[in-house]
């Protein structure tokens, strides 16, 4: 496999680092500040808030559109229970519950919704050797009205990183 250094993105973008390991493509990505004070206030009010990341594996093409090889969706929902003062954080991968966590520390929540390490999102089985690929990540929050709280201008954040598949 080949290691990729994280893309050095500016504030408000998503840093992406794909790695081919055995049969899997492990995708790490993070965003500097997904939880703004306004989103934190929405969560603290008890409003369930979901952070959704769409991850695409693409093969760049010189002549035509990039070919979409595979895609995955990571959705992290945060619910704050004012009675117990605890945060319930559920991570879904492609609609299936991958993790359920509880904490009383907002720092944990901030990390769990913005830093993802070595997620085995794709398989290398369909990849061609010595071929360049791109992994792209787009992030957004819902309910929709919290979109305006993202620290970047567009309603979503995004980032990408390339790698060459060397088995």
Coordinates of N, CA, C and O in Angstrom, one line a residue:
X1 N 0.8 -1.2 0.0 CA 0.0 0.0 0.0 C 0.8 1.2 0.0 O 2.0 1.2 0.2
X2 N 0.2 2.4 -0.2 CA 1.0 3.6 -0.3 C 0.3 4.6 0.6 O -0.9 4.8 0.6
X3 N 1.1 5.3 1.5 CA 0.6 6.2 2.4 C 0.5 7.6 1.7 O 1.3 8.0 0.9
X4 N -0.5 8.3 2.2 CA -0.7 9.7 1.7 C -0.6 10.6 2.8 O -1.2 10.4 3.9
X5 N 0.1 11.7 2.6 CA 0.1 12.8 3.7 C -1.3 13.5 3.6 O -1.9 13.6 2.5
X6 N -1.8 13.9 4.7 CA -3.1 14.6 4.7 C -3.0 15.9 3.8 O -2.0 16.5 3.8
X7 N -4.1 16.2 3.1 CA -4.1 17.4 2.3 C -4.1 18.6 3.2 O -4.8 18.6 4.2
X8 N -3.2 19.5 2.9 CA -3.1 20.7 3.8 C -4.1 21.7 3.3 O -3.8 22.5 2.4
X9 N -5.3 21.6 3.9 CA -6.4 22.5 3.5 C -6.4 23.8 4.3 O -5.9 23.7 5.4
X10 N -7.0 24.8 3.8 CA -7.1 26.0 4.6 C -8.3 25.8 5.6 O -9.0 24.8 5.6
X11 N -8.4 26.7 6.5 CA -9.5 26.7 7.5 C -10.9 26.5 6.9 O -11.2 27.2 5.9
X12 N -11.6 25.6 7.4 CA -13.0 25.4 6.8 C -13.1 24.4 5.7 O -14.1 24.2 5.2
X13 N -11.9 23.7 5.4 CA -12.0 22.7 4.4 C -11.8 21.4 5.2 O -11.5 21.3 6.4
X14 N -12.0 20.3 4.5 CA -11.8 18.9 5.1 C -10.5 18.4 4.6 O -10.2 18.3 3.4
X15 N -9.6 18.0 5.5 CA -8.4 17.3 5.2 C -8.6 15.8 5.0 O -9.3 15.2 5.8
X16 N -8.1 15.3 3.9 CA -8.4 13.9 3.5 C -7.1 13.1 3.4 O -6.2 13.7 2.7
X17 N -7.0 11.9 3.9 CA -5.8 11.1 3.7 C -6.2 9.6 3.5 O -6.6 8.9 4.4
X18 N -6.2 9.2 2.2 CA -6.5 7.8 1.9 C -5.3 6.9 2.0 O -4.2 7.4 1.7
X19 N -5.5 5.6 2.3 CA -4.4 4.7 2.4 C -4.9 3.3 1.9 O -5.9 2.9 2.3
X20 N -4.2 2.7 1.0 CA -4.5 1.3 0.6 C -3.8 0.4 1.5 O -2.6 0.5 1.7
X21 N -4.6 -0.5 2.2 CA -4.0 -1.5 3.1 C -4.7 -2.8 2.9 O -5.9 -3.0 3.2
X22 N -3.9 -3.8 2.3 CA -4.6 -5.1 2.0 C -5.7 -4.9 1.0 O -5.5 -4.3 0.0
X23 N -6.9 -5.4 1.4 CA -8.1 -5.3 0.5 C -8.8 -4.0 0.7 O -9.8 -3.8 0.1
X24 N -8.4 -3.2 1.7 CA -9.2 -2.0 2.1 C -8.6 -0.7 1.7 O -7.3 -0.6 1.6
X25 N -9.4 0.3 1.4 CA -8.9 1.6 1.3 C -9.4 2.3 2.6 O -10.6 2.4 2.9
X26 N -8.4 2.6 3.5 CA -8.7 3.3 4.7 C -8.7 4.8 4.5 O -7.8 5.4 3.9
X27 N -9.8 5.4 4.9 CA -9.9 6.9 4.7 C -9.9 7.6 6.0 O -10.8 7.3 6.9
X28 N -9.0 8.5 6.2 CA -9.0 9.4 7.4 C -9.4 10.8 6.9 O -8.9 11.2 5.8
X29 N -10.2 11.5 7.6 CA -10.5 12.9 7.3 C -10.9 13.6 8.5 O -11.3 13.1 9.5
X30 N -10.7 14.9 8.5 CA -11.0 15.8 9.6 C -11.3 17.2 9.1 O -10.8 17.6 8.1
X31 N -12.1 17.9 9.9 CA -12.4 19.3 9.7 C -12.0 20.1 10.9 O -12.3 19.6 12.0
X32 N -11.5 21.3 10.7 CA -10.9 22.0 11.8 C -12.0 22.4 12.8 O -11.7 22.4 14.0
X33 N -13.2 22.8 12.4 CA -14.1 23.3 13.3 C -15.6 23.1 12.9 O -16.2 24.0 12.4
X34 N -16.0 21.9 13.0 CA -17.4 21.5 12.6 C -18.4 22.1 13.6 O -19.5 22.5 13.2
X35 N -18.0 22.1 14.8 CA -18.9 22.6 15.9 C -18.6 24.0 16.2 O -17.7 24.4 17.0
X36 N -19.4 24.9 15.6 CA -19.3 26.3 15.9 C -20.1 26.6 17.2 O -20.9 25.8 17.6
X37 N -19.9 27.8 17.7 CA -20.7 28.2 18.9 C -22.2 28.1 18.7 O -23.0 27.6 19.5
X38 N -22.7 28.4 17.5 CA -24.1 28.3 17.2 C -24.6 26.9 17.1 O -25.7 26.6 17.6
X39 N -23.8 26.0 16.5 CA -24.2 24.6 16.5 C -24.2 24.0 17.9 O -25.0 23.2 18.3
X40 N -23.1 24.4 18.7 CA -23.1 24.0 20.1 C -24.3 24.4 20.8 O -24.9 23.6 21.6
X41 N -24.8 25.6 20.6 CA -26.0 26.1 21.3 C -27.2 25.3 20.8 O -28.1 25.0 21.6
X42 N -27.3 25.0 19.5 CA -28.4 24.2 19.0 C -28.4 22.8 19.7 O -29.5 22.3 20.1
X43 N -27.2 22.2 19.8 CA -27.1 20.9 20.4 C -27.5 21.0 21.9 O -28.3 20.1 22.4
X44 N -27.0 22.0 22.6 CA -27.3 22.2 24.0 C -28.8 22.4 24.3 O -29.3 22.1 25.4
X45 N -29.5 22.9 23.3 CA -31.0 23.1 23.5 C -31.7 21.8 23.4 O -33.0 21.8 23.5
X46 N -31.0 20.7 23.0 CA -31.7 19.4 22.9 C -32.1 19.1 21.5 O -32.6 18.0 21.2
X47 N -31.8 19.9 20.5 CA -32.1 19.7 19.1 C -31.1 18.6 18.6 O -29.9 18.9 18.6
X48 N -31.6 17.5 18.1 CA -30.7 16.5 17.5 C -30.1 17.1 16.3 O -30.8 17.7 15.4
X49 N -28.8 17.0 16.2 CA -28.0 17.6 15.1 C -27.2 16.5 14.4 O -26.5 15.7 15.1
X50 N -27.3 16.4 13.1 CA -26.6 15.4 12.3 C -25.5 16.0 11.4 O -25.7 17.0 10.7
X51 N -24.3 15.4 11.5 CA -23.2 15.8 10.6 C -23.0 14.7 9.6 O -22.8 13.6 10.0
X52 N -23.2 15.0 8.3 CA -23.2 14.0 7.3 C -22.0 14.3 6.4 O -21.7 15.4 6.0
X53 N -21.2 13.2 6.1 CA -20.1 13.3 5.2 C -20.3 12.3 4.1 O -20.4 11.1 4.4
X54 N -20.3 12.8 2.9 CA -20.4 11.9 1.7 C -18.9 11.7 1.2 O -18.3 12.7 0.9
X55 N -18.5 10.5 1.1 CA -17.2 10.1 0.7 C -17.2 9.4 -0.7 O -18.0 8.4 -0.8
X56 N -16.5 9.9 -1.7 CA -16.5 9.3 -3.0 C -15.1 8.9 -3.4 O -14.1 9.6 -3.2
X57 N -15.0 7.7 -4.0 CA -13.8 7.2 -4.6 C -14.0 7.4 -6.1 O -14.9 6.8 -6.7
X58 N -13.1 8.2 -6.7 CA -13.2 8.5 -8.1 C -11.9 8.2 -8.9 O -10.8 8.3 -8.3
X59 N -12.0 7.8 -10.1 CA -10.9 7.7 -11.0 C -10.9 8.9 -12.0 O -11.8 9.0 -12.8
X60 N -9.9 9.8 -11.8 CA -9.9 10.9 -12.7 C -9.7 10.5 -14.2 O -9.0 9.5 -14.5
X61 N -10.4 11.3 -15.1 CA -10.3 11.0 -16.5 C -9.8 12.2 -17.2 O -10.2 13.4 -16.9
X62 N -8.9 12.1 -18.1 CA -8.3 13.2 -18.9 C -9.4 13.8 -19.8 O -9.5 15.0 -20.0
X63 N -10.2 13.0 -20.4 CA -11.1 13.4 -21.5 C -12.5 13.7 -21.1 O -13.2 14.4 -21.7
X64 N -13.0 13.0 -20.1 CA -14.4 13.0 -19.8 C -14.6 13.1 -18.3 O -13.6 13.4 -17.5
X65 N -15.8 13.0 -17.8 CA -16.0 13.1 -16.3 C -15.3 12.1 -15.5 O -15.1 10.9 -16.0
X66 N -14.9 12.4 -14.3 CA -14.3 11.4 -13.4 C -15.3 10.2 -13.3 O -16.5 10.5 -13.2
X67 N -14.7 9.1 -13.2 CA -15.6 7.9 -13.0 C -15.8 7.6 -11.5 O -14.8 7.5 -10.8
X68 N -17.0 7.6 -11.1 CA -17.3 7.3 -9.7 C -17.2 5.8 -9.5 O -17.9 5.0 -10.1
X69 N -16.2 5.4 -8.7 CA -15.9 3.9 -8.4 C -16.8 3.4 -7.3 O -17.3 2.3 -7.4
X70 N -16.9 4.2 -6.2 CA -17.6 3.8 -5.0 C -17.9 5.0 -4.2 O -17.3 6.0 -4.3
X71 N -19.0 4.9 -3.3 CA -19.3 6.0 -2.4 C -19.7 5.4 -1.1 O -20.2 4.3 -1.0
X72 N -19.6 6.3 -0.1 CA -20.0 5.9 1.3 C -20.5 7.1 2.0 O -20.2 8.3 1.6
X73 N -21.4 6.9 2.9 CA -22.0 8.1 3.7 C -21.8 7.8 5.2 O -22.2 6.7 5.7
X74 N -21.1 8.7 5.8 CA -21.0 8.7 7.3 C -21.9 9.8 7.9 O -21.8 10.9 7.5
X75 N -22.7 9.4 8.8 CA -23.6 10.3 9.5 C -23.5 10.2 11.0 O -23.6 9.1 11.5
X76 N -23.2 11.3 11.6 CA -23.0 11.3 13.1 C -24.1 12.2 13.7 O -24.2 13.4 13.4
X77 N -25.0 11.6 14.5 CA -26.1 12.4 15.1 C -25.8 12.6 16.6 O -25.4 11.6 17.3
X78 N -25.9 13.8 17.1 CA -25.7 14.2 18.4 C -27.0 14.6 19.1 O -27.7 15.4 18.6
X79 N -27.3 13.9 20.2 CA -28.5 14.3 21.0 C -28.0 14.6 22.4 O -27.4 13.7 23.0
X80 N -28.4 15.7 22.9 CA -28.1 16.1 24.3 C -29.3 15.9 25.2 O -30.4 16.3 24.8
X81 N -29.1 15.2 26.3 CA -30.2 15.0 27.2 C -30.0 16.0 28.4 O -29.1 15.8 29.2
X82 N -30.8 17.0 28.5 CA -30.6 18.0 29.5 C -30.8 17.5 30.9 O -30.2 18.0 31.9
X83 N -31.6 16.4 31.1 CA -31.8 15.8 32.5 C -30.5 15.2 33.0 O -30.1 15.4 34.1
X84 N -29.9 14.3 32.1 CA -28.7 13.6 32.6 C -27.4 14.4 32.3 O -26.3 14.0 32.7
X85 N -27.6 15.5 31.5 CA -26.4 16.3 31.0 C -25.4 15.5 30.2 O -24.2 15.7 30.3
X86 N -25.9 14.5 29.5 CA -25.1 13.7 28.7 C -25.4 13.8 27.2 O -26.5 14.0 26.8
X87 N -24.4 13.6 26.4 CA -24.5 13.6 24.9 C -24.5 12.2 24.4 O -23.7 11.4 24.8
X88 N -25.5 11.9 23.6 CA -25.5 10.6 22.9 C -25.1 10.8 21.5 O -25.7 11.6 20.8
X89 N -24.1 10.1 21.1 CA -23.5 10.2 19.7 C -23.6 8.9 19.0 O -23.1 7.9 19.4
X90 N -24.3 8.9 17.8 CA -24.5 7.7 17.0 C -23.8 7.9 15.7 O -24.1 8.9 15.0
X91 N -23.0 7.0 15.3 CA -22.3 7.0 14.0 C -22.9 6.0 13.1 O -22.9 4.8 13.4
X92 N -23.4 6.4 12.0 CA -24.0 5.5 11.0 C -23.1 5.5 9.7 O -22.6 6.5 9.3
X93 N -22.8 4.2 9.2 CA -22.0 4.1 8.0 C -23.0 3.5 7.0 O -23.4 2.3 7.2
X94 N -23.3 4.2 5.9 CA -24.2 3.7 4.9 C -25.5 3.2 5.5 O -26.1 2.2 5.2
X95 N -26.0 4.0 6.5 CA -27.3 3.7 7.1 C -27.3 2.7 8.3 O -28.3 2.4 8.9
X96 N -26.2 2.0 8.5 CA -26.1 1.0 9.6 C -25.3 1.7 10.8 O -24.3 2.3 10.6
X97 N -25.8 1.3 12.0 CA -25.1 1.9 13.2 C -23.8 1.2 13.3 O -23.6 0.0 13.4
X98 N -22.7 2.1 13.3 CA -21.3 1.6 13.4 C -20.8 1.8 14.9 O -20.1 1.0 15.4
X99 N -21.3 2.9 15.5 CA -20.9 3.1 16.9 C -22.0 3.9 17.6 O -22.7 4.7 17.0
X100 N -22.0 3.6 18.9 CA -22.9 4.4 19.8 C -22.1 4.8 21.0 O -21.5 3.9 21.7
X101 N -22.0 6.1 21.3 CA -21.2 6.6 22.4 C -21.9 7.6 23.2 O -22.8 8.2 22.7
X102 N -21.6 7.6 24.5 CA -22.2 8.6 25.4 C -21.1 9.3 26.2 O -20.1 8.7 26.5
X103 N -21.2 10.6 26.4 CA -20.2 11.3 27.1 C -20.9 12.5 27.8 O -22.0 13.0 27.4
X104 N -20.2 13.1 28.8 CA -20.7 14.4 29.3 C -19.7 15.5 29.0 O -19.9 16.6 29.5
X105 N -18.8 15.2 28.1 CA -17.8 16.2 27.7 C -18.0 16.7 26.3 O -18.0 15.9 25.4
X106 N -18.2 18.0 26.1 CA -18.4 18.6 24.8 C -17.2 18.4 23.9 O -17.3 18.3 22.7
X107 N -16.0 18.3 24.5 CA -14.8 18.1 23.8 C -14.8 16.8 23.0 O -14.3 16.7 21.9
X108 N -15.3 15.7 23.7 CA -15.5 14.4 23.0 C -16.4 14.6 21.8 O -16.1 14.1 20.7
X109 N -17.5 15.3 22.0 CA -18.5 15.4 20.9 C -17.8 16.1 19.7 O -17.9 15.7 18.6
X110 N -17.1 17.2 20.0 CA -16.4 17.9 18.9 C -15.5 17.1 18.2 O -15.4 17.2 16.9
X111 N -14.7 16.2 18.8 CA -13.8 15.3 18.2 C -14.6 14.2 17.4 O -14.2 13.9 16.2
X112 N -15.6 13.6 18.0 CA -16.3 12.5 17.3 C -17.1 12.9 16.1 O -17.3 12.1 15.2
X113 N -17.4 14.2 15.9 CA -18.2 14.7 14.7 C -17.2 15.3 13.7 O -17.7 15.6 12.6
X114 N -15.9 15.4 14.0 CA -15.1 16.1 13.0 C -13.8 15.4 12.7 O -13.1 15.8 11.8
X115 N -13.4 14.3 13.4 CA -12.2 13.6 13.2 C -12.5 12.1 13.0 O -13.0 11.5 13.9
X116 N -12.1 11.6 11.8 CA -12.4 10.2 11.5 C -11.1 9.6 11.0 O -10.4 10.1 10.1
X117 N -10.7 8.5 11.7 CA -9.4 7.9 11.4 C -9.5 6.5 10.8 O -10.1 5.6 11.4
X118 N -8.9 6.3 9.7 CA -8.7 5.0 9.1 C -10.0 4.2 9.0 O -10.1 3.0 9.4
X119 N -11.0 4.8 8.4 CA -12.3 4.1 8.2 C -12.2 3.2 7.0 O -11.8 3.7 5.9
X120 N -12.4 1.9 7.1 CA -12.3 1.0 5.9 C -13.5 1.1 5.0 O -14.4 0.3 5.0
X121 N -13.6 2.2 4.2 CA -14.8 2.5 3.5 C -14.9 1.8 2.1 O -16.0 1.6 1.7
X122 N -13.8 1.5 1.5 CA -13.8 0.9 0.2 C -12.9 -0.3 0.1 O -12.0 -0.5 0.9
X123 N -13.1 -1.1 -1.0 CA -12.3 -2.2 -1.2 C -11.3 -1.9 -2.4 O -11.6 -1.1 -3.3
X124 N -10.1 -2.6 -2.4 CA -9.2 -2.4 -3.4 C -9.4 -3.4 -4.6 O -8.8 -3.3 -5.6
X125 N -10.4 -4.3 -4.4 CA -10.5 -5.4 -5.3 C -10.8 -4.9 -6.8 O -10.4 -5.6 -7.7
X126 N -11.5 -3.8 -6.9 CA -11.9 -3.3 -8.3 C -10.9 -2.3 -8.8 O -11.1 -1.8 -9.9
X127 N -9.9 -2.0 -8.1 CA -9.0 -0.9 -8.5 C -7.9 -1.5 -9.5 O -7.6 -2.7 -9.4
X128 N -7.5 -0.6 -10.4 CA -6.4 -1.0 -11.3 C -5.1 -0.6 -10.8 O -4.9 0.5 -10.2
X129 N -4.1 -1.5 -10.9 CA -2.8 -1.2 -10.4 C -2.1 0.0 -11.1 O -2.4 0.2 -12.3
X130 N -1.3 0.7 -10.4 CA -0.5 1.8 -10.9 C -1.5 2.9 -11.5 O -1.1 3.6 -12.5
X131 N -2.7 3.0 -10.9 CA -3.7 4.0 -11.4 C -4.0 5.0 -10.4 O -4.0 4.7 -9.2
X132 N -4.1 6.2 -10.8 CA -4.4 7.3 -9.8 C -5.9 7.4 -9.5 O -6.8 7.2 -10.4
X133 N -6.2 7.6 -8.2 CA -7.6 7.7 -7.8 C -7.7 9.0 -6.9 O -6.7 9.4 -6.4
X134 N -8.9 9.5 -6.7 CA -9.2 10.6 -5.8 C -10.2 10.1 -4.8 O -11.2 9.4 -5.1
X135 N -10.0 10.6 -3.5 CA -11.1 10.4 -2.5 C -11.5 11.8 -2.2 O -10.8 12.7 -1.8
X136 N -12.9 12.0 -2.3 CA -13.4 13.3 -2.1 C -14.4 13.2 -0.9 O -15.2 12.2 -0.8
X137 N -14.4 14.2 0.0 CA -15.3 14.2 1.1 C -16.1 15.5 1.1 O -15.5 16.6 1.0
X138 N -17.4 15.4 1.2 CA -18.3 16.6 1.4 C -19.0 16.5 2.8 O -19.5 15.5 3.1
X139 N -19.0 17.6 3.5 CA -19.6 17.6 4.8 C -20.7 18.6 4.9 O -20.7 19.7 4.3
X140 N -21.8 18.3 5.7 CA -22.9 19.2 5.9 C -23.6 18.9 7.2 O -23.4 17.8 7.8
X141 N -24.3 19.9 7.8 CA -25.1 19.6 9.0 C -26.6 19.7 8.7 O -27.0 20.4 7.7
X142 N -27.4 19.0 9.5 CA -28.8 19.2 9.4 C -29.3 19.2 10.9 O -28.6 18.6 11.7
X143 N -30.4 19.8 11.2 CA -31.4 20.5 10.4 C -30.7 21.6 9.5 O -29.7 22.1 9.9
X144 N -31.4 21.8 8.4 CA -30.9 22.7 7.4 C -30.5 24.1 7.9 O -29.5 24.7 7.5
X145 N -31.3 24.6 8.8 CA -31.1 26.0 9.2 C -29.7 26.1 9.9 O -29.2 27.2 10.0
X146 N -29.1 25.0 10.4 CA -27.8 25.1 11.0 C -26.7 25.2 10.0 O -25.6 25.5 10.3
X147 N -27.1 25.0 8.7 CA -26.1 25.1 7.6 C -25.4 26.5 7.7 O -24.2 26.6 7.4
X148 N -26.1 27.5 7.9 CA -25.6 28.9 7.9 C -24.5 29.0 9.0 O -23.8 30.0 9.0
X149 N -24.5 28.1 10.0 CA -23.5 28.2 11.1 C -22.1 27.6 10.7 O -21.2 27.8 11.4
X150 N -22.0 26.9 9.6 CA -20.7 26.4 9.2 C -19.8 27.6 9.0 O -20.2 28.6 8.4
X151 N -18.5 27.5 9.3 CA -17.6 28.6 9.3 C -17.1 28.9 7.8 O -16.2 29.7 7.6
X152 N -17.7 28.2 6.8 CA -17.3 28.5 5.4 C -18.5 29.0 4.7 O -19.6 28.8 5.1
X153 N -18.3 29.6 3.5 CA -19.4 30.3 2.8 C -20.4 29.4 2.2 O -21.6 29.7 2.3
X154 N -20.0 28.3 1.6 CA -20.9 27.4 1.0 C -21.7 26.6 2.1 O -21.3 26.5 3.2
X155 N -22.8 25.9 1.7 CA -23.6 25.1 2.6 C -22.9 23.9 3.0 O -23.3 23.1 3.9
X156 N -21.8 23.5 2.3 CA -21.1 22.3 2.7 C -19.6 22.6 2.7 O -19.1 23.5 2.0
X157 N -18.8 21.7 3.4 CA -17.4 21.8 3.3 C -16.9 20.6 2.5 O -17.6 19.6 2.4
X158 N -15.7 20.8 1.9 CA -15.3 19.6 1.1 C -13.7 19.6 1.0 O -13.1 20.6 1.3
X159 N -13.2 18.4 0.7 CA -11.8 18.3 0.5 C -11.6 17.0 -0.3 O -12.5 16.2 -0.4
X160 N -10.3 16.9 -0.8 CA -10.0 15.7 -1.6 C -8.5 15.4 -1.5 O -7.7 16.3 -1.2
X161 N -8.2 14.2 -1.8 CA -6.7 13.8 -1.8 C -6.6 12.7 -2.8 O -7.5 11.8 -2.9
X162 N -5.5 12.7 -3.6 CA -5.3 11.6 -4.5 C -4.3 10.6 -4.0 O -3.6 10.8 -3.1
X163 N -4.4 9.4 -4.6 CA -3.4 8.4 -4.3 C -3.2 7.5 -5.6 O -4.2 7.4 -6.4
X164 N -2.1 6.8 -5.7 CA -1.9 5.9 -6.8 C -2.0 4.5 -6.1 O -1.3 4.2 -5.1
X165 N -2.8 3.6 -6.7 CA -2.9 2.3 -6.1 C -1.8 1.4 -6.5 O -1.6 1.1 -7.7
X166 N -1.0 1.1 -5.5 CA 0.2 0.1 -5.7 C -0.1 -1.0 -4.7 O 0.1 -0.9 -3.5
X167 N -0.5 -2.2 -5.2 CA -0.8 -3.3 -4.3 C 0.4 -3.8 -3.5 O 1.5 -3.6 -4.0

